PDB file of C-alpha atoms in Angstrom:
ATOM      1  CA  MET A  42       0.001  -0.250  -0.147  1.00 41.00           C
ATOM      2  CA  THR A  43       1.363   3.102  -1.061  1.00 53.00           C
ATOM      3  CA  GLU A  44       1.116   6.444   1.301  1.00 62.00           C
ATOM      4  CA  VAL A  45      -0.939   9.037  -0.300  1.00 65.00           C
ATOM      5  CA  SER A  46       1.001  12.615  -0.634  1.00 73.00           C
ATOM      6  CA  GLY A  47       0.264  15.695   1.230  1.00 91.00           C
ATOM      7  CA  PRO A  48      -1.076  17.311  -1.972  1.00 92.00           C
ATOM      8  CA  ARG A  49      -3.323  14.598  -2.650  1.00 93.00           C
ATOM      9  CA  ARG A  50      -4.945  14.637   0.995  1.00 94.00           C
ATOM     10  CA  GLU A  51      -4.955  18.150   0.663  1.00 93.00           C
ATOM     11  CA  LEU A  52      -7.492  17.654  -2.769  1.00 95.00           C
ATOM     12  CA  GLU A  53      -9.495  14.886  -0.885  1.00 94.00           C
ATOM     13  CA  ARG A  54     -10.190  17.374   1.918  1.00 94.00           C
ATOM     14  CA  THR A  55     -10.773  20.232  -0.166  1.00 94.00           C
ATOM     15  CA  ARG A  56     -13.638  18.186  -2.601  1.00 95.00           C
ATOM     16  CA  ASP A  57     -15.088  16.491   0.666  1.00 94.00           C
ATOM     17  CA  GLY A  58     -15.692  19.920   2.033  1.00 91.00           C
ATOM     18  CA  ASP A  59     -17.383  21.217  -0.879  1.00 80.00           C
ATOM     19  CA  GLY A  60     -16.040  24.775  -0.273  1.00 86.00           C
ATOM     20  CA  PRO A  61     -13.843  26.559  -2.980  1.00 88.00           C
ATOM     21  CA  GLY A  62     -12.142  24.582  -5.186  1.00 93.00           C
ATOM     22  CA  ALA A  63     -13.751  21.297  -4.689  1.00 95.00           C
ATOM     23  CA  GLU A  64     -15.547  20.841  -8.204  1.00 95.00           C
ATOM     24  CA  GLN A  65     -11.792  21.413  -9.258  1.00 96.00           C
ATOM     25  CA  ALA A  66     -10.588  19.162  -6.751  1.00 96.00           C
ATOM     26  CA  ARG A  67     -12.976  16.388  -8.069  1.00 96.00           C
ATOM     27  CA  ILE A  68     -11.859  16.829 -11.438  1.00 96.00           C
ATOM     28  CA  ALA A  69      -8.224  16.595 -10.468  1.00 97.00           C
ATOM     29  CA  LEU A  70      -8.755  13.272  -8.773  1.00 95.00           C
ATOM     30  CA  SER A  71     -11.362  11.882 -11.599  1.00 94.00           C
ATOM     31  CA  ALA A  72      -9.804   9.547 -14.157  1.00 90.00           C
ATOM     32  CA  GLY A  73      -9.716  12.598 -16.720  1.00 90.00           C
ATOM     33  CA  SER A  74      -6.743  13.583 -18.810  1.00 92.00           C
ATOM     34  CA  PRO A  75      -3.592  14.466 -17.519  1.00 92.00           C
ATOM     35  CA  ALA A  76      -3.468  17.545 -18.221  1.00 95.00           C
ATOM     36  CA  ASP A  77      -7.401  18.499 -17.110  1.00 97.00           C
ATOM     37  CA  ARG A  78      -6.322  16.803 -14.165  1.00 97.00           C
ATOM     38  CA  LEU A  79      -3.275  18.918 -13.395  1.00 97.00           C
ATOM     39  CA  ARG A  80      -5.264  22.411 -14.520  1.00 97.00           C
ATOM     40  CA  ALA A  81      -7.830  21.344 -11.749  1.00 98.00           C
ATOM     41  CA  ALA A  82      -5.565  20.316  -9.074  1.00 97.00           C
ATOM     42  CA  ILE A  83      -3.484  23.272 -10.065  1.00 98.00           C
ATOM     43  CA  LEU A  84      -7.051  25.771  -9.520  1.00 97.00           C
ATOM     44  CA  ALA A  85      -8.449  23.398  -6.471  1.00 97.00           C
ATOM     45  CA  LEU A  86      -4.765  23.675  -4.830  1.00 96.00           C
ATOM     46  CA  ALA A  87      -4.823  27.603  -5.186  1.00 96.00           C
ATOM     47  CA  CYS A  88      -8.453  28.113  -4.244  1.00 94.00           C
ATOM     48  CA  ALA A  89      -7.672  25.479  -0.840  1.00 92.00           C
ATOM     49  CA  ARG A  90      -4.709  27.747   0.132  1.00 90.00           C
ATOM     50  CA  GLY A  91      -6.158  31.079  -0.592  1.00 88.00           C
ATOM     51  CA  GLU A  92      -5.028  34.586  -1.396  1.00 86.00           C
ATOM     52  CA  ASP A  93      -2.674  34.678   1.174  1.00 88.00           C
ATOM     53  CA  SER A  94      -0.995  31.303   0.573  1.00 92.00           C
ATOM     54  CA  SER A  95       0.307  29.610  -2.425  1.00 94.00           C
ATOM     55  CA  THR A  96       1.572  26.512  -4.196  1.00 95.00           C
ATOM     56  CA  CYS A  97       3.850  25.179  -6.750  1.00 94.00           C
ATOM     57  CA  PRO A  98       3.843  22.755  -9.760  1.00 96.00           C
ATOM     58  CA  SER A  99       4.792  20.037  -8.184  1.00 96.00           C
ATOM     59  CA  ASP A 100       2.198  20.122  -5.804  1.00 96.00           C
ATOM     60  CA  ALA A 101      -0.364  19.452  -8.413  1.00 96.00           C
ATOM     61  CA  ALA A 102       1.807  16.997 -10.243  1.00 96.00           C
ATOM     62  CA  ARG A 103       1.989  15.175  -6.882  1.00 95.00           C
ATOM     63  CA  ALA A 104      -1.352  15.098  -6.215  1.00 94.00           C
ATOM     64  CA  VAL A 105      -2.445  13.326  -9.401  1.00 94.00           C
ATOM     65  CA  ALA A 106       0.475  11.086  -9.806  1.00 93.00           C
ATOM     66  CA  ASP A 107       3.048   8.645  -8.085  1.00 91.00           C
ATOM     67  CA  ASP A 108       5.212   9.343 -10.744  1.00 93.00           C
ATOM     68  CA  TRP A 109       4.980  13.070 -10.553  1.00 94.00           C
ATOM     69  CA  ARG A 110       8.112  13.971 -12.425  1.00 96.00           C
ATOM     70  CA  PRO A 111       7.244  13.572 -15.848  1.00 96.00           C
ATOM     71  CA  LEU A 112       4.295  15.931 -15.367  1.00 96.00           C
ATOM     72  CA  LEU A 113       6.544  18.703 -13.527  1.00 96.00           C
ATOM     73  CA  SER A 114       7.387  20.425 -17.149  1.00 95.00           C
ATOM     74  CA  GLN A 115       3.337  19.967 -18.083  1.00 97.00           C
ATOM     75  CA  ALA A 116       2.275  21.408 -14.674  1.00 97.00           C
ATOM     76  CA  ARG A 117       4.381  24.740 -15.131  1.00 96.00           C
ATOM     77  CA  ASP A 118       3.105  25.074 -18.933  1.00 96.00           C
ATOM     78  CA  LEU A 119      -0.281  24.752 -17.734  1.00 97.00           C
ATOM     79  CA  ALA A 120       0.210  26.969 -14.654  1.00 97.00           C
ATOM     80  CA  ARG A 121       1.633  30.129 -17.226  1.00 97.00           C
ATOM     81  CA  GLU A 122      -1.883  29.314 -19.219  1.00 98.00           C
ATOM     82  CA  LEU A 123      -3.898  29.938 -16.224  1.00 98.00           C
ATOM     83  CA  ALA A 124      -1.883  33.057 -15.493  1.00 97.00           C
ATOM     84  CA  LYS A 125      -2.261  34.404 -18.844  1.00 97.00           C
ATOM     85  CA  ALA A 126      -6.227  33.907 -18.346  1.00 97.00           C
ATOM     86  CA  GLY A 127      -6.252  35.538 -14.990  1.00 95.00           C
ATOM     87  CA  GLN A 128      -6.989  32.506 -12.784  1.00 96.00           C
ATOM     88  CA  VAL A 129      -3.728  32.615 -11.141  1.00 96.00           C
ATOM     89  CA  ARG A 130      -0.793  34.713 -10.236  1.00 96.00           C
ATOM     90  CA  LEU A 131       2.746  33.386 -10.676  1.00 97.00           C
ATOM     91  CA  THR A 132       5.395  34.581  -8.407  1.00 95.00           C
ATOM     92  CA  GLN A 133       9.098  34.075  -7.767  1.00 95.00           C
ATOM     93  CA  GLN A 134      10.807  34.925  -4.735  1.00 92.00           C
ATOM     94  CA  GLY A 135       7.985  37.019  -3.937  1.00 88.00           C
ATOM     95  CA  ARG A 136       8.197  38.865  -6.784  1.00 94.00           C
ATOM     96  CA  ALA A 137       5.037  38.430  -9.601  1.00 94.00           C
ATOM     97  CA  LEU A 138       6.129  37.196 -12.862  1.00 96.00           C
ATOM     98  CA  ASP A 139       4.894  37.998 -16.450  1.00 96.00           C
ATOM     99  CA  PRO A 140       3.206  34.894 -17.804  1.00 95.00           C
ATOM    100  CA  ASP A 141       4.093  35.809 -21.331  1.00 95.00           C
ATOM    101  CA  ALA A 142       8.087  36.533 -20.272  1.00 95.00           C
ATOM    102  CA  GLU A 143      11.161  33.999 -20.363  1.00 93.00           C
ATOM    103  CA  TRP A 144      11.718  33.085 -16.770  1.00 90.00           C
ATOM    104  CA  GLN A 145      13.339  30.104 -15.141  1.00 90.00           C
ATOM    105  CA  GLY A 146      13.647  28.314 -11.606  1.00 92.00           C
ATOM    106  CA  PRO A 147      11.329  27.571  -8.775  1.00 94.00           C
ATOM    107  CA  ILE A 148       7.831  29.154  -8.915  1.00 96.00           C
ATOM    108  CA  ARG A 149       4.777  29.971  -6.650  1.00 97.00           C
ATOM    109  CA  ILE A 150       1.185  29.659  -7.504  1.00 97.00           C
ATOM    110  CA  GLN A 151      -1.499  31.905  -5.995  1.00 95.00           C
ATOM    111  CA  LEU A 152      -5.122  33.046  -6.554  1.00 94.00           C
ATOM    112  CA  PRO A 153      -4.871  36.628  -8.180  1.00 91.00           C
ATOM    113  CA  PRO A 154      -5.988  39.154  -5.576  1.00 83.00           C
ATOM    114  CA  HIS A 155      -9.807  38.985  -4.968  1.00 72.00           C
ATOM    115  CA  ALA A 156     -10.291  36.039  -6.883  1.00 52.00           C
ATOM    116  CA  ASP A 157     -13.516  33.957  -6.361  1.00 51.00           C
ATOM    117  CA  GLY A 158     -13.077  30.321  -5.501  1.00 50.00           C
TER     118      GLY A 158
END
């Protein structure tokens, strides 16, 4: 029996709590496509953590797959797409990132100010 990762447990609590991000958590924990599940996990984790906290692409990847490392690049790309659409905000070392700019290194994902869950 494998241990359930922290981000996956967080998605399960979000889904079961039926609050902000619950619908996205249901999608992330479904048998859908990896891209749909990753996108939903990013949104659900950001909603669950609220405006004052953040998540990272690896949390979303860990939440949807035991073998999460191959999904990390896709999770980062999806986070960029979501930021371009205004659904999340990307930061690095506390500074907002332009989703259209080139950047590298660790990023954080959070809800934009005053976003609805």
